[in-house]
Structures are given as structure tokens and as C-alpha cells.
mmCIF file of C-alpha atoms and ligand atoms in Angstrom:
data_model
loop_
_atom_site.group_PDB
_atom_site.id
_atom_site.type_symbol
_atom_site.label_atom_id
_atom_site.label_comp_id
_atom_site.label_asym_id
_atom_site.label_seq_id
_atom_site.Cartn_x
_atom_site.Cartn_y
_atom_site.Cartn_z
ATOM 1 C CA UNK A 10 -2.042 -0.892 -30.637
ATOM 2 C CA UNK A 11 -3.954 -3.882 -29.339
ATOM 3 C CA UNK A 12 -6.240 -2.945 -26.483
ATOM 4 C CA UNK A 13 -9.087 -4.506 -24.585
ATOM 5 C CA UNK A 14 -10.570 -6.096 -21.498
ATOM 6 C CA UNK A 15 -9.242 -9.404 -20.168
ATOM 7 C CA UNK A 16 -11.266 -11.488 -17.699
ATOM 8 C CA UNK A 17 -9.276 -13.577 -15.241
ATOM 9 C CA UNK A 18 -11.515 -16.453 -14.258
ATOM 10 C CA UNK A 19 -11.109 -19.604 -12.220
ATOM 11 C CA UNK A 20 -11.890 -21.127 -8.878
ATOM 12 C CA UNK A 21 -11.267 -19.258 -5.674
ATOM 13 C CA UNK A 22 -7.652 -19.577 -4.583
ATOM 14 C CA UNK A 23 -6.136 -20.510 -7.971
ATOM 15 C CA UNK A 24 -4.082 -17.319 -7.956
ATOM 16 C CA UNK A 25 -6.060 -14.828 -10.074
ATOM 17 C CA UNK A 26 -5.301 -11.837 -7.898
ATOM 18 C CA UNK A 27 -1.650 -12.823 -7.530
ATOM 19 C CA UNK A 28 -1.412 -13.051 -11.323
ATOM 20 C CA UNK A 29 -3.007 -9.672 -11.846
ATOM 21 C CA UNK A 30 -0.702 -7.988 -9.349
ATOM 22 C CA UNK A 31 2.373 -9.465 -11.040
ATOM 23 C CA UNK A 32 1.191 -8.546 -14.518
ATOM 24 C CA UNK A 33 0.729 -4.989 -13.287
ATOM 25 C CA UNK A 34 3.924 -4.931 -11.258
ATOM 26 C CA UNK A 35 1.921 -3.456 -8.423
ATOM 27 C CA UNK A 36 -0.311 -4.758 -5.737
ATOM 28 C CA UNK A 37 -3.835 -3.638 -6.385
ATOM 29 C CA UNK A 38 -5.848 -6.763 -5.669
ATOM 30 C CA UNK A 39 -5.635 -8.354 -2.253
ATOM 31 C CA UNK A 40 -4.603 -12.002 -1.956
ATOM 32 C CA UNK A 41 -4.531 -14.661 0.713
ATOM 33 C CA UNK A 42 -4.713 -18.365 1.353
ATOM 34 C CA UNK A 43 -8.389 -18.070 2.185
ATOM 35 C CA UNK A 44 -10.910 -18.499 -0.657
ATOM 36 C CA UNK A 45 -13.246 -15.559 -1.317
ATOM 37 C CA UNK A 46 -10.629 -12.983 -0.431
ATOM 38 C CA UNK A 47 -11.569 -11.093 -3.570
ATOM 39 C CA UNK A 48 -15.100 -9.832 -3.117
ATOM 40 C CA UNK A 49 -15.208 -7.010 -5.575
ATOM 41 C CA UNK A 50 -14.595 -6.643 -9.260
ATOM 42 C CA UNK A 51 -11.401 -4.682 -9.725
ATOM 43 C CA UNK A 52 -9.842 -3.418 -12.937
ATOM 44 C CA UNK A 53 -6.076 -3.503 -13.291
ATOM 45 C CA UNK A 54 -4.670 -1.581 -16.223
ATOM 46 C CA UNK A 55 -1.357 -2.393 -17.899
ATOM 47 C CA UNK A 56 -0.118 -0.188 -20.729
ATOM 48 C CA UNK A 57 3.000 -0.924 -22.798
ATOM 49 C CA UNK A 58 4.204 0.088 -26.260
ATOM 50 C CA UNK A 59 2.427 -2.952 -27.693
ATOM 51 C CA UNK A 60 -0.958 -2.185 -26.208
ATOM 52 C CA UNK A 61 -3.201 -1.893 -23.211
ATOM 53 C CA UNK A 62 -4.649 -4.824 -21.284
ATOM 54 C CA UNK A 63 -7.401 -4.034 -18.821
ATOM 55 C CA UNK A 64 -7.614 -6.982 -16.424
ATOM 56 C CA UNK A 65 -10.820 -7.801 -14.642
ATOM 57 C CA UNK A 66 -10.129 -9.711 -11.451
ATOM 58 C CA UNK A 67 -13.182 -11.656 -10.412
ATOM 59 C CA UNK A 68 -14.377 -13.339 -7.300
ATOM 60 C CA UNK A 69 -14.464 -17.114 -7.796
ATOM 61 C CA UNK A 70 -17.442 -18.922 -9.241
ATOM 62 C CA UNK A 71 -19.533 -20.644 -6.629
ATOM 63 C CA UNK A 72 -22.106 -23.377 -6.928
ATOM 64 C CA UNK A 73 -23.693 -22.661 -3.590
ATOM 65 C CA UNK A 74 -26.248 -19.868 -3.628
ATOM 66 C CA UNK A 75 -27.224 -20.257 -0.026
ATOM 67 C CA UNK A 76 -26.117 -16.931 1.229
ATOM 68 C CA UNK A 77 -26.399 -13.469 -0.173
ATOM 69 C CA UNK A 78 -22.648 -13.057 -0.341
ATOM 70 C CA UNK A 79 -22.231 -16.197 -2.466
ATOM 71 C CA UNK A 80 -24.971 -14.983 -4.772
ATOM 72 C CA UNK A 81 -23.166 -11.717 -5.150
ATOM 73 C CA UNK A 82 -19.902 -13.508 -6.013
ATOM 74 C CA UNK A 83 -21.537 -15.683 -8.642
ATOM 75 C CA UNK A 84 -23.293 -12.736 -10.240
ATOM 76 C CA UNK A 85 -20.066 -10.780 -10.500
ATOM 77 C CA UNK A 86 -18.358 -13.704 -12.224
ATOM 78 C CA UNK A 87 -21.171 -13.889 -14.776
ATOM 79 C CA UNK A 88 -21.010 -10.180 -15.385
ATOM 80 C CA UNK A 89 -17.295 -10.309 -15.983
ATOM 81 C CA UNK A 90 -17.663 -12.451 -19.069
ATOM 82 C CA UNK A 91 -19.941 -9.951 -20.744
ATOM 83 C CA UNK A 92 -18.109 -6.975 -22.121
ATOM 84 C CA UNK A 93 -14.606 -8.485 -22.246
ATOM 85 C CA UNK A 94 -12.504 -9.242 -25.326
ATOM 86 C CA UNK A 95 -10.526 -12.173 -23.986
ATOM 87 C CA UNK A 96 -10.634 -14.719 -21.189
ATOM 88 C CA UNK A 97 -7.702 -16.144 -19.246
ATOM 89 C CA UNK A 98 -8.856 -19.279 -17.476
ATOM 90 C CA UNK A 99 -6.545 -20.014 -14.610
ATOM 91 C CA UNK A 100 -6.370 -23.534 -13.237
ATOM 92 C CA UNK A 101 -4.582 -24.638 -10.091
ATOM 93 C CA UNK A 102 -1.813 -26.989 -11.196
ATOM 94 C CA UNK A 103 -1.986 -28.722 -7.856
ATOM 95 C CA UNK A 104 -5.692 -29.516 -8.079
ATOM 96 C CA UNK A 105 -6.863 -29.713 -11.671
ATOM 97 C CA UNK A 106 -8.246 -33.208 -11.391
ATOM 98 C CA UNK A 107 -11.788 -31.941 -10.862
ATOM 99 C CA UNK A 108 -12.959 -30.430 -14.126
ATOM 100 C CA UNK A 109 -14.965 -27.244 -13.863
ATOM 101 C CA UNK A 110 -17.963 -28.077 -16.036
ATOM 102 C CA UNK A 111 -19.605 -24.812 -15.045
ATOM 103 C CA UNK A 112 -16.772 -22.845 -16.596
ATOM 104 C CA UNK A 113 -16.764 -24.904 -19.802
ATOM 105 C CA UNK A 114 -20.495 -24.161 -20.105
ATOM 106 C CA UNK A 115 -20.011 -20.461 -19.504
ATOM 107 C CA UNK A 116 -17.156 -20.270 -22.006
ATOM 108 C CA UNK A 117 -19.164 -22.036 -24.682
ATOM 109 C CA UNK A 118 -22.007 -19.567 -24.227
ATOM 110 C CA UNK A 119 -19.686 -16.571 -24.248
ATOM 111 C CA UNK A 120 -17.962 -17.370 -27.560
ATOM 112 C CA UNK A 121 -14.796 -15.466 -26.622
ATOM 113 C CA UNK A 122 -11.144 -16.349 -27.289
ATOM 114 C CA UNK A 123 -9.732 -18.164 -24.262
ATOM 115 C CA UNK A 124 -6.186 -18.723 -23.013
ATOM 116 C CA UNK A 125 -5.784 -21.645 -20.640
ATOM 117 C CA UNK A 126 -3.118 -21.159 -17.989
ATOM 118 C CA UNK A 127 -2.078 -23.722 -15.404
ATOM 119 C CA UNK A 128 -0.738 -21.918 -12.342
ATOM 120 C CA UNK A 129 1.556 -22.848 -9.439
ATOM 121 C CA UNK A 130 3.943 -24.842 -11.630
ATOM 122 C CA UNK A 131 6.713 -23.897 -9.211
ATOM 123 C CA UNK A 132 5.244 -26.617 -7.013
ATOM 124 C CA UNK A 133 4.526 -29.244 -9.672
ATOM 125 C CA UNK A 134 7.082 -32.033 -9.954
ATOM 126 C CA UNK A 135 5.405 -34.089 -12.671
ATOM 127 C CA UNK A 136 5.557 -31.644 -15.613
ATOM 128 C CA UNK A 137 4.360 -34.312 -18.087
ATOM 129 C CA UNK A 138 1.007 -34.445 -16.354
ATOM 130 C CA UNK A 139 0.491 -30.787 -17.196
ATOM 131 C CA UNK A 140 1.121 -31.528 -20.889
ATOM 132 C CA UNK A 141 -1.350 -34.403 -20.776
ATOM 133 C CA UNK A 142 -3.859 -32.116 -19.159
ATOM 134 C CA UNK A 143 -3.484 -29.505 -21.919
ATOM 135 C CA UNK A 144 -4.004 -32.138 -24.608
ATOM 136 C CA UNK A 145 -7.124 -33.353 -22.910
ATOM 137 C CA UNK A 146 -8.490 -29.843 -22.346
ATOM 138 C CA UNK A 147 -7.963 -28.970 -26.019
ATOM 139 C CA UNK A 148 -10.378 -31.777 -26.924
ATOM 140 C CA UNK A 149 -13.031 -30.115 -24.799
ATOM 141 C CA UNK A 150 -12.627 -26.523 -25.959
ATOM 142 C CA UNK A 151 -10.682 -24.761 -28.727
ATOM 143 C CA UNK A 152 -8.305 -22.756 -26.546
ATOM 144 C CA UNK A 153 -6.272 -20.117 -28.420
ATOM 145 C CA UNK A 154 -3.190 -20.831 -26.336
ATOM 146 C CA UNK A 155 -2.216 -22.738 -23.269
ATOM 147 C CA UNK A 156 0.616 -21.976 -20.947
ATOM 148 C CA UNK A 157 1.969 -23.222 -17.626
ATOM 149 C CA UNK A 158 2.824 -20.340 -15.275
ATOM 150 C CA UNK A 159 3.723 -19.409 -11.755
ATOM 151 C CA UNK A 160 1.989 -16.189 -10.784
ATOM 152 C CA UNK A 161 3.881 -16.111 -7.521
ATOM 153 C CA UNK A 162 7.400 -16.746 -8.863
ATOM 154 C CA UNK A 163 6.848 -14.928 -12.140
ATOM 155 C CA UNK A 164 7.503 -17.958 -14.351
ATOM 156 C CA UNK A 165 6.311 -17.625 -17.984
ATOM 157 C CA UNK A 166 4.413 -14.415 -17.313
ATOM 158 C CA UNK A 167 6.195 -12.649 -20.206
ATOM 159 C CA UNK A 168 4.893 -15.330 -22.538
ATOM 160 C CA UNK A 169 1.404 -15.076 -21.150
ATOM 161 C CA UNK A 170 1.423 -11.285 -21.457
ATOM 162 C CA UNK A 171 2.595 -11.557 -25.054
ATOM 163 C CA UNK A 172 -0.241 -13.971 -25.879
ATOM 164 C CA UNK A 173 -2.759 -11.671 -24.229
ATOM 165 C CA UNK A 174 -1.714 -8.587 -26.202
ATOM 166 C CA UNK A 175 -1.662 -10.624 -29.406
ATOM 167 C CA UNK A 176 -5.259 -11.770 -28.891
ATOM 168 C CA UNK A 177 -6.670 -8.326 -28.093
ATOM 169 C CA UNK A 178 -8.387 -6.358 -30.866
ATOM 170 C CA UNK A 179 -6.681 -3.461 -32.560
ATOM 171 C CA UNK A 180 -7.970 -0.264 -30.966
ATOM 172 C CA UNK A 181 -7.168 2.901 -29.063
ATOM 173 C CA UNK A 182 -6.413 2.656 -25.335
ATOM 174 C CA UNK A 183 -9.432 3.153 -23.093
ATOM 175 C CA UNK A 184 -7.519 4.522 -20.110
ATOM 176 C CA UNK A 185 -4.636 7.012 -19.780
ATOM 177 C CA UNK A 186 -1.306 5.168 -19.797
ATOM 178 C CA UNK A 187 -0.417 6.062 -16.193
ATOM 179 C CA UNK A 188 -3.675 4.802 -14.695
ATOM 180 C CA UNK A 189 -3.411 1.405 -12.989
ATOM 181 C CA UNK A 190 -6.887 0.856 -11.587
ATOM 182 C CA UNK A 191 -10.447 2.117 -11.856
ATOM 183 C CA UNK A 192 -10.867 2.141 -8.101
ATOM 184 C CA UNK A 193 -10.437 5.095 -5.767
ATOM 185 C CA UNK A 194 -7.746 5.216 -3.087
ATOM 186 C CA UNK A 195 -10.565 5.185 -0.562
ATOM 187 C CA UNK A 196 -11.708 1.806 -1.876
ATOM 188 C CA UNK A 197 -8.133 0.509 -2.030
ATOM 189 C CA UNK A 198 -7.617 1.486 1.616
ATOM 190 C CA UNK A 199 -10.655 -0.573 2.662
ATOM 191 C CA UNK A 200 -9.367 -3.550 0.661
ATOM 192 C CA UNK A 201 -5.921 -3.327 2.245
ATOM 193 C CA UNK A 202 -7.429 -3.297 5.741
ATOM 194 C CA UNK A 203 -9.510 -6.374 4.870
ATOM 195 C CA UNK A 204 -6.435 -8.132 3.540
ATOM 196 C CA UNK A 205 -4.520 -7.524 6.772
ATOM 197 C CA UNK A 206 -7.445 -8.802 8.828
ATOM 198 C CA UNK A 207 -7.611 -11.910 6.643
ATOM 199 C CA UNK A 208 -3.916 -12.566 7.072
ATOM 200 C CA UNK A 209 -3.749 -11.933 10.818
ATOM 201 C CA UNK A 210 -6.964 -13.720 11.779
ATOM 202 C CA UNK A 211 -6.724 -16.724 9.462
ATOM 203 C CA UNK A 212 -9.496 -19.206 10.213
ATOM 204 C CA UNK A 213 -10.825 -16.957 12.964
ATOM 205 C CA UNK A 214 -11.825 -14.319 10.452
ATOM 206 C CA UNK A 215 -15.565 -13.779 10.598
ATOM 207 C CA UNK A 216 -17.129 -14.688 7.227
ATOM 208 C CA UNK A 217 -19.355 -11.653 7.285
ATOM 209 C CA UNK A 218 -16.683 -9.098 8.082
ATOM 210 C CA UNK A 219 -16.531 -5.978 5.992
ATOM 211 C CA UNK A 220 -14.662 -2.686 6.052
ATOM 212 C CA UNK A 221 -16.151 0.731 5.473
ATOM 213 C CA UNK A 222 -14.191 3.949 5.152
ATOM 214 C CA UNK A 223 -16.111 6.626 7.024
ATOM 215 C CA UNK A 224 -13.781 9.507 6.294
ATOM 216 C CA UNK A 225 -10.821 9.911 3.951
ATOM 217 C CA UNK A 226 -9.001 13.229 4.196
ATOM 218 C CA UNK A 227 -6.088 14.125 1.958
ATOM 219 C CA UNK A 228 -4.125 16.848 3.711
ATOM 220 C CA UNK A 229 -0.891 18.398 2.534
ATOM 221 C CA UNK A 230 1.535 16.154 4.438
ATOM 222 C CA UNK A 231 -0.666 13.311 5.565
ATOM 223 C CA UNK A 232 -3.755 11.350 4.599
ATOM 224 C CA UNK A 233 -6.164 10.651 7.454
ATOM 225 C CA UNK A 234 -8.341 7.584 7.175
ATOM 226 C CA UNK A 235 -11.153 6.621 9.554
ATOM 227 C CA UNK A 236 -12.443 3.099 8.997
ATOM 228 C CA UNK A 237 -15.106 0.888 10.564
ATOM 229 C CA UNK A 238 -14.754 -2.893 10.617
ATOM 230 C CA UNK A 239 -18.245 -4.401 10.640
ATOM 231 C CA UNK A 240 -18.849 -7.811 12.180
ATOM 232 C CA UNK A 241 -22.001 -9.749 13.060
ATOM 233 C CA UNK A 242 -21.538 -10.566 16.731
ATOM 234 C CA UNK A 243 -19.960 -9.271 19.952
ATOM 235 C CA UNK A 244 -17.738 -12.377 20.116
ATOM 236 C CA UNK A 245 -16.354 -11.595 16.652
ATOM 237 C CA UNK A 246 -15.742 -8.037 17.735
ATOM 238 C CA UNK A 247 -13.607 -9.315 20.601
ATOM 239 C CA UNK A 248 -11.586 -11.520 18.248
ATOM 240 C CA UNK A 249 -10.887 -8.642 15.882
ATOM 241 C CA UNK A 250 -9.879 -6.318 18.701
ATOM 242 C CA UNK A 251 -7.751 -8.924 20.473
ATOM 243 C CA UNK A 252 -6.293 -8.819 23.972
ATOM 244 C CA UNK A 253 -6.107 -5.191 25.026
ATOM 245 C CA UNK A 254 -6.479 -4.153 21.429
ATOM 246 C CA UNK A 255 -3.345 -5.989 20.311
ATOM 247 C CA UNK A 256 -4.854 -7.558 17.172
ATOM 248 C CA UNK A 257 -6.414 -4.349 15.960
ATOM 249 C CA UNK A 258 -3.151 -2.532 16.553
ATOM 250 C CA UNK A 259 -1.148 -5.029 14.451
ATOM 251 C CA UNK A 260 -3.719 -4.929 11.653
ATOM 252 C CA UNK A 261 -3.642 -1.141 11.729
ATOM 253 C CA UNK A 262 0.144 -0.993 11.493
ATOM 254 C CA UNK A 263 0.282 -3.540 8.634
ATOM 255 C CA UNK A 264 -2.430 -1.704 6.720
ATOM 256 C CA UNK A 265 -0.964 1.747 7.276
ATOM 257 C CA UNK A 266 2.407 0.649 5.845
ATOM 258 C CA UNK A 267 0.805 -0.706 2.656
ATOM 259 C CA UNK A 268 -1.410 2.342 2.274
ATOM 260 C CA UNK A 269 1.601 4.643 2.625
ATOM 261 C CA UNK A 270 3.381 2.707 -0.131
ATOM 262 C CA UNK A 271 0.378 3.021 -2.402
ATOM 263 C CA UNK A 272 -0.262 6.742 -1.877
ATOM 264 C CA UNK A 273 3.428 7.583 -1.470
ATOM 265 C CA UNK A 274 2.665 9.715 1.555
ATOM 266 C CA UNK A 275 2.316 9.441 5.332
ATOM 267 C CA UNK A 276 -0.978 8.062 6.550
ATOM 268 C CA UNK A 277 -2.891 8.178 9.818
ATOM 269 C CA UNK A 278 -5.265 5.270 10.204
ATOM 270 C CA UNK A 279 -7.988 4.913 12.804
ATOM 271 C CA UNK A 280 -9.909 1.638 13.068
ATOM 272 C CA UNK A 281 -13.197 0.980 14.857
ATOM 273 C CA UNK A 282 -14.959 -2.361 15.232
ATOM 274 C CA UNK A 283 -18.764 -2.297 15.228
ATOM 275 C CA UNK A 284 -21.487 -4.945 15.280
ATOM 276 C CA UNK A 285 -24.210 -5.089 12.626
ATOM 277 C CA UNK A 286 -26.379 -8.163 13.050
ATOM 278 C CA UNK A 287 -27.088 -10.689 10.304
ATOM 279 C CA UNK A 288 -25.791 -8.780 7.341
ATOM 280 C CA UNK A 289 -24.520 -11.613 5.232
ATOM 281 C CA UNK A 290 -28.061 -12.951 4.835
ATOM 282 C CA UNK A 291 -29.613 -9.700 3.867
ATOM 283 C CA UNK A 292 -29.189 -8.145 0.447
ATOM 284 C CA UNK A 293 -30.321 -4.809 1.774
ATOM 285 C CA UNK A 294 -27.669 -4.732 4.431
ATOM 286 C CA UNK A 295 -25.077 -5.685 1.816
ATOM 287 C CA UNK A 296 -26.136 -2.767 -0.324
ATOM 288 C CA UNK A 297 -26.029 -0.320 2.530
ATOM 289 C CA UNK A 298 -22.394 -1.273 2.986
ATOM 290 C CA UNK A 299 -21.565 -0.646 -0.646
ATOM 291 C CA UNK A 300 -21.798 -4.220 -1.925
ATOM 292 C CA UNK A 301 -23.531 -3.245 -5.131
ATOM 293 C CA UNK A 302 -22.182 -2.728 -8.612
HETATM 294 P P1 GDP B 603 -7.554 -16.012 -6.143
HETATM 295 O O1 GDP B 603 -8.593 -16.395 -5.162
HETATM 296 O O2 GDP B 603 -7.705 -16.810 -7.402
HETATM 297 O O3 GDP B 603 -7.498 -14.554 -6.418
HETATM 298 O O4 GDP B 603 -6.143 -16.468 -5.496
HETATM 299 P P2 GDP B 603 -4.984 -15.584 -4.817
HETATM 300 O O5 GDP B 603 -4.291 -14.778 -5.841
HETATM 301 O O6 GDP B 603 -5.577 -14.864 -3.659
HETATM 302 O O7 GDP B 603 -3.956 -16.727 -4.359
HETATM 303 C C1 GDP B 603 -4.332 -17.777 -3.486
HETATM 304 C C2 GDP B 603 -3.105 -18.386 -2.840
HETATM 305 O O8 GDP B 603 -2.310 -19.080 -3.817
HETATM 306 C C3 GDP B 603 -2.162 -17.371 -2.196
HETATM 307 O O9 GDP B 603 -1.700 -17.912 -0.984
HETATM 308 C C4 GDP B 603 -1.044 -17.233 -3.210
HETATM 309 O O10 GDP B 603 0.180 -16.850 -2.638
HETATM 310 C C5 GDP B 603 -0.971 -18.646 -3.783
HETATM 311 N N1 GDP B 603 -0.401 -18.666 -5.138
HETATM 312 C C6 GDP B 603 -0.783 -17.917 -6.192
HETATM 313 N N2 GDP B 603 -0.021 -18.185 -7.282
HETATM 314 C C7 GDP B 603 0.880 -19.118 -6.915
HETATM 315 C C8 GDP B 603 1.953 -19.792 -7.596
HETATM 316 O O11 GDP B 603 2.262 -19.583 -8.775
HETATM 317 N N3 GDP B 603 2.656 -20.713 -6.871
HETATM 318 C C9 GDP B 603 2.369 -20.980 -5.571
HETATM 319 N N4 GDP B 603 3.115 -21.889 -4.955
HETATM 320 N N5 GDP B 603 1.375 -20.364 -4.902
HETATM 321 C C10 GDP B 603 0.641 -19.434 -5.553
HETATM 322 MG MG1 MG B 604 -8.615 -13.071 -5.729
#
């Protein structure tokens, strides 16, 4: 069998998490139109007869180091490239005009095999431009393969998966074949709640919002989850709660449905919104909320 770790890298919003979910056939990494949706490193494990690919979904690479959260994101991206066997560099087919010099530099240092994938081709009319782009990119870096895909519509993902398995080293699987992620259900629940907040609040979503699971009880017929949504200011708290609690209620219902699908059981979900001042600028506060490796 061919088995190993595969880093999915690329700018925020190119579709890394969408790709990982489709490759796994299951939603384990949250996605949205807003950049920086993915804050944590998540492993997604796909086992077939041909081998086992362990995908590492990364937060995007950021140039700005102004805030603690950005620093955290950048660090995680760097860490992802160490300890993997293969890199899939995902580029947004709708916005590849700006070359990512930072990524070329990082790839050159890493010395790993790289597959270049241009995503969102379902929305690209001028297919020749993608070919021209591949030719140009090949002059910059010796990519092992390149492939146009649509993570959302599932175009060419079989081909990509085949290339990935082919490039992985021959070895024994690292994880049991029925395991799909390294994260606990408790962690997944927090991520699902954050995804629903991101989707419902859109641009009103506070940058510094985070979700903490205070209690997670697995009973015989139901799982009870008590979660706190942390924000920085009273005004943000009001936005998250909404008029007479309407926003929080919708978020709770959305999240509960997804959680029930994931755990295949009934769930009870209780959400609280609390204010913790200035956390995005303080590493210590980040750590106290579980934002460490
Ligand atoms: P990430 O930040 O790289 O993890 O990006 P996400 O996976 O969160 O996706 C960002 C946005 O791009 C979401 O709104 C996705 O639905 C959208 N998206 C991802 N892949 C495709 C694709 O193949 N085609 C189109 N049209 N949209 C996509
Ligand atoms: Mg993501």
C-alpha cells in the first residue's frame, strides 16, 4: 500500500477545506466564503484498497503578522510542511494572476513532491488560460503533476486522488481504516458551531469570536453539549444573540442538525455568549482558549 501525509496548502478561500471534505466523502472541515474560516490544523483520513492518504488541512498563509491570530495561522502553515510526504498546492482558478512567491519559496525549501491543482474550474470559461498557467508554473517549479479540478462540483477529483496515492511512499497505514479524523467529537462540535455562526453572521461576525465546549456528555440516547461563544465586546454579544435570541436560536438549530448527522444520535445543544476582552491580541488568552498545538 501507499500511505502518507498530504498537506493541502494555498491561500485562504481557494477551497482547501471543500476539497478535503469531498476527498473524504464527509464533512469534517468547516468551510465558508469568509477567509480564515479554518483556524485549526485538522487531519482527514481516507483509506482505500490502494492506500491511505492522511490530509492536513491548513489555515491559509498570511503575510500580515500584526495580530496574534494571524501569527498563529502562519505558524501552523509552516508546521504543516514539515512531516508530510506530499504537497497539494491549490490555486484559485478565478484569481491566479497574483503569484504566491511565499509559497514557491517555502516549497523550494521543503524539497517535497508537489501536485499543482487549479480549483473552481466549474466557473472558468477560458480553459486555455489554465493550460497556459500550468506551462508557466512548470518553468518555476518541477511539479510532479498538475490538474484542474472543482472541489465543489467534484470534477477531476478521482484523477487527483489517483495522483496523490501514486506519489505517496510505500508503507503500512498509520491509522485504522475506519478512522476519518484525528479530532475528538468535542472539537468537531465546536467547529460546527463556529461554521454556523460564520454562515449566519457573514460580515457581522466578530473577528475574535471563538467557541469553547464546556461540557460534552454522551448519554445512552442523547449527547448533551454545553458551549460558550466568546466575543470581545458587549456589542458583539448582542449581534450574536440577535433580537430576542433569534440569531442564537437559528445557529443552535443549524449546528445541532449537523452534529446529529456526525454522531448519528440525538443531540441537545446549549449555547451561551460571553465577553472576554481583547483576546485576539494576547497569546496567553489564545492559549487559555485552546489555541495551542
Ligand atoms: P479554504 O479557505 O481554502 O479552506 O476554502 P473553503 O474550502 O472554505 O472554500 C471557500 C469558498 O470557495 C467556499 O464558499 C466554497 O464553497 C468555494 N469553493 C470551493 N471550491 C469551489 C469550486 O470548485 N468551485 C466553486 N465555484 N466554488 C468553490
Ligand atoms: Mg479552510
